[in-house]
Protein backbone atom coordinates (compact mmCIF):
# COMPACT_ATOMS: atom_id res chain seq x y z
CA MET A 1 172.00 113.11 206.41
CA ASN A 2 170.16 112.95 203.54
CA SER A 3 171.69 114.62 200.58
CA ARG A 4 168.48 114.83 198.84
CA ARG A 5 166.94 118.24 198.29
CA MET A 6 163.12 118.78 198.37
CA LEU A 7 161.85 121.21 195.80
CA PRO A 8 159.55 123.73 197.09
CA ALA A 9 155.72 123.34 196.23
CA ARG A 10 155.90 126.50 194.05
CA SER A 11 158.47 125.06 191.86
CA ILE A 12 156.67 121.83 191.54
CA GLY A 13 153.53 123.65 190.48
CA ARG A 14 155.32 125.70 187.95
CA MET A 15 156.71 122.64 186.27
CA GLY A 16 153.22 121.09 186.33
CA LEU A 17 152.21 124.36 184.52
CA ALA A 18 154.71 124.03 181.81
CA LEU A 19 154.01 120.28 181.03
CA ALA A 20 150.53 121.07 180.81
CA GLY A 21 151.15 123.99 178.58
CA ALA A 22 153.41 121.95 176.48
CA LEU A 23 150.77 119.00 176.07
CA VAL A 24 147.98 121.93 174.95
CA MET A 25 150.33 123.22 172.27
CA THR A 26 151.39 119.82 171.03
CA ALA A 27 147.48 118.84 170.95
CA ALA A 28 146.80 121.83 168.75
CA LEU A 29 149.39 121.17 166.17
CA PRO A 30 147.37 120.43 162.89
CA LEU A 31 147.35 116.85 161.67
CA SER A 32 149.27 116.18 158.76
CA ALA A 33 147.04 116.79 155.60
CA GLN A 34 146.47 113.79 153.48
CA ALA A 35 146.62 113.88 149.91
CA ALA A 36 145.24 111.84 147.15
CA THR A 37 147.53 110.01 145.09
CA GLY A 38 147.11 110.72 141.25
CA GLN A 39 145.56 113.51 139.34
CA LEU A 40 142.40 115.15 138.43
CA THR A 41 142.21 116.10 134.86
CA LEU A 42 139.70 119.16 134.38
CA THR A 43 138.53 119.80 130.48
CA ARG A 44 137.31 123.54 130.70
CA ASP A 45 134.52 124.64 129.00
CA ASP A 46 136.85 126.65 126.81
CA GLY A 47 138.70 123.51 125.68
CA SER A 48 141.63 124.21 127.87
CA VAL A 49 143.01 121.46 130.20
CA SER A 50 144.14 121.71 133.78
CA VAL A 51 145.80 119.00 136.09
CA ILE A 52 145.74 119.01 139.59
CA SER A 53 148.25 116.26 140.84
CA ASN A 54 148.17 114.58 144.10
CA PRO A 55 145.21 117.02 145.46
CA ARG A 56 144.93 117.43 149.06
CA ASP A 57 141.98 115.73 150.98
CA GLY A 58 138.96 117.82 151.92
CA ARG A 59 140.15 121.07 150.10
CA CYS A 60 137.73 122.74 147.96
CA TYR A 61 139.32 123.67 144.55
CA SER A 62 137.47 126.48 143.10
CA LEU A 63 138.28 126.76 139.49
CA ARG A 64 138.66 130.27 138.17
CA GLY A 65 137.61 131.25 134.56
CA ALA A 66 135.97 128.51 132.56
CA GLY A 67 134.33 126.14 134.57
CA ALA A 68 134.98 122.23 133.91
CA ALA A 69 132.99 120.32 131.34
CA ARG A 70 134.59 117.21 132.12
CA VAL A 71 136.31 115.71 135.33
CA ALA A 72 138.70 112.69 134.94
CA ASN A 73 139.26 111.33 138.56
CA ASP A 74 142.49 109.42 138.09
CA THR A 75 143.26 109.57 141.92
CA ASP A 76 142.73 106.88 144.89
CA SER A 77 139.92 109.27 146.42
CA THR A 78 136.40 110.22 145.47
CA ALA A 79 135.76 113.43 143.82
CA PHE A 80 132.73 115.69 144.51
CA VAL A 81 131.80 118.12 141.36
CA TYR A 82 129.82 121.18 142.60
CA MET A 83 128.27 123.70 140.30
CA ASP A 84 129.17 126.95 142.58
CA SER A 85 132.34 128.24 143.59
CA GLY A 86 132.88 127.20 147.47
CA CYS A 87 131.66 123.67 146.90
CA SER A 88 127.96 124.19 147.05
CA GLY A 89 125.51 122.99 144.83
CA LEU A 90 126.47 119.29 144.42
CA VAL A 91 126.27 117.72 141.00
CA SER A 92 127.99 114.36 141.01
CA ARG A 93 130.25 112.11 142.84
CA VAL A 94 133.25 111.00 140.57
CA ASP A 95 134.71 107.67 142.29
CA ALA A 96 138.38 106.81 141.55
CA GLY A 97 139.04 105.88 137.93
CA GLU A 98 135.61 107.50 136.83
CA THR A 99 134.89 110.41 134.70
CA TRP A 100 132.18 112.98 134.91
CA GLU A 101 130.81 115.08 131.89
CA LYS A 102 128.40 118.01 132.26
CA SER A 103 125.14 117.67 130.87
CA GLY A 104 123.44 121.01 129.86
CA THR A 105 124.94 124.33 129.82
CA GLN A 106 126.35 124.66 133.32
CA ALA A 107 129.99 123.69 133.88
CA ALA A 108 131.59 122.93 137.17
CA ASP A 109 132.88 125.61 139.34
CA SER A 110 134.43 123.79 141.94
CA ILE A 111 135.79 120.00 143.18
CA VAL A 112 136.58 118.51 146.60
CA LEU A 113 138.04 115.15 147.38
CA PHE A 114 137.65 112.88 150.22
CA GLN A 115 139.65 109.70 150.92
CA PRO A 116 137.22 106.64 150.84
């Protein structure tokens, strides 16, 4: 006599669906966000200074209030400076270790970083 029990096809099908569902949910989990190491130092148009430490890669940082007249990129990523909030109207690329200063009257209103 065989002591092994056979599972009904319906039970096997349910286990397969449960496994497939678990795989789909795992695949839908967000990947961990990368952050640049270091800081961005923003000198505002009104003279105030803001610092963003270890900024998240790919995030658009909209600057409220006075825009940035100077951006010092002391991170390990490239920063992109934009004239409009929402990261549109590209003005300059600021590589790691470099500084951007405005020319004219328009200050930057947003910044985004990308890992090289």
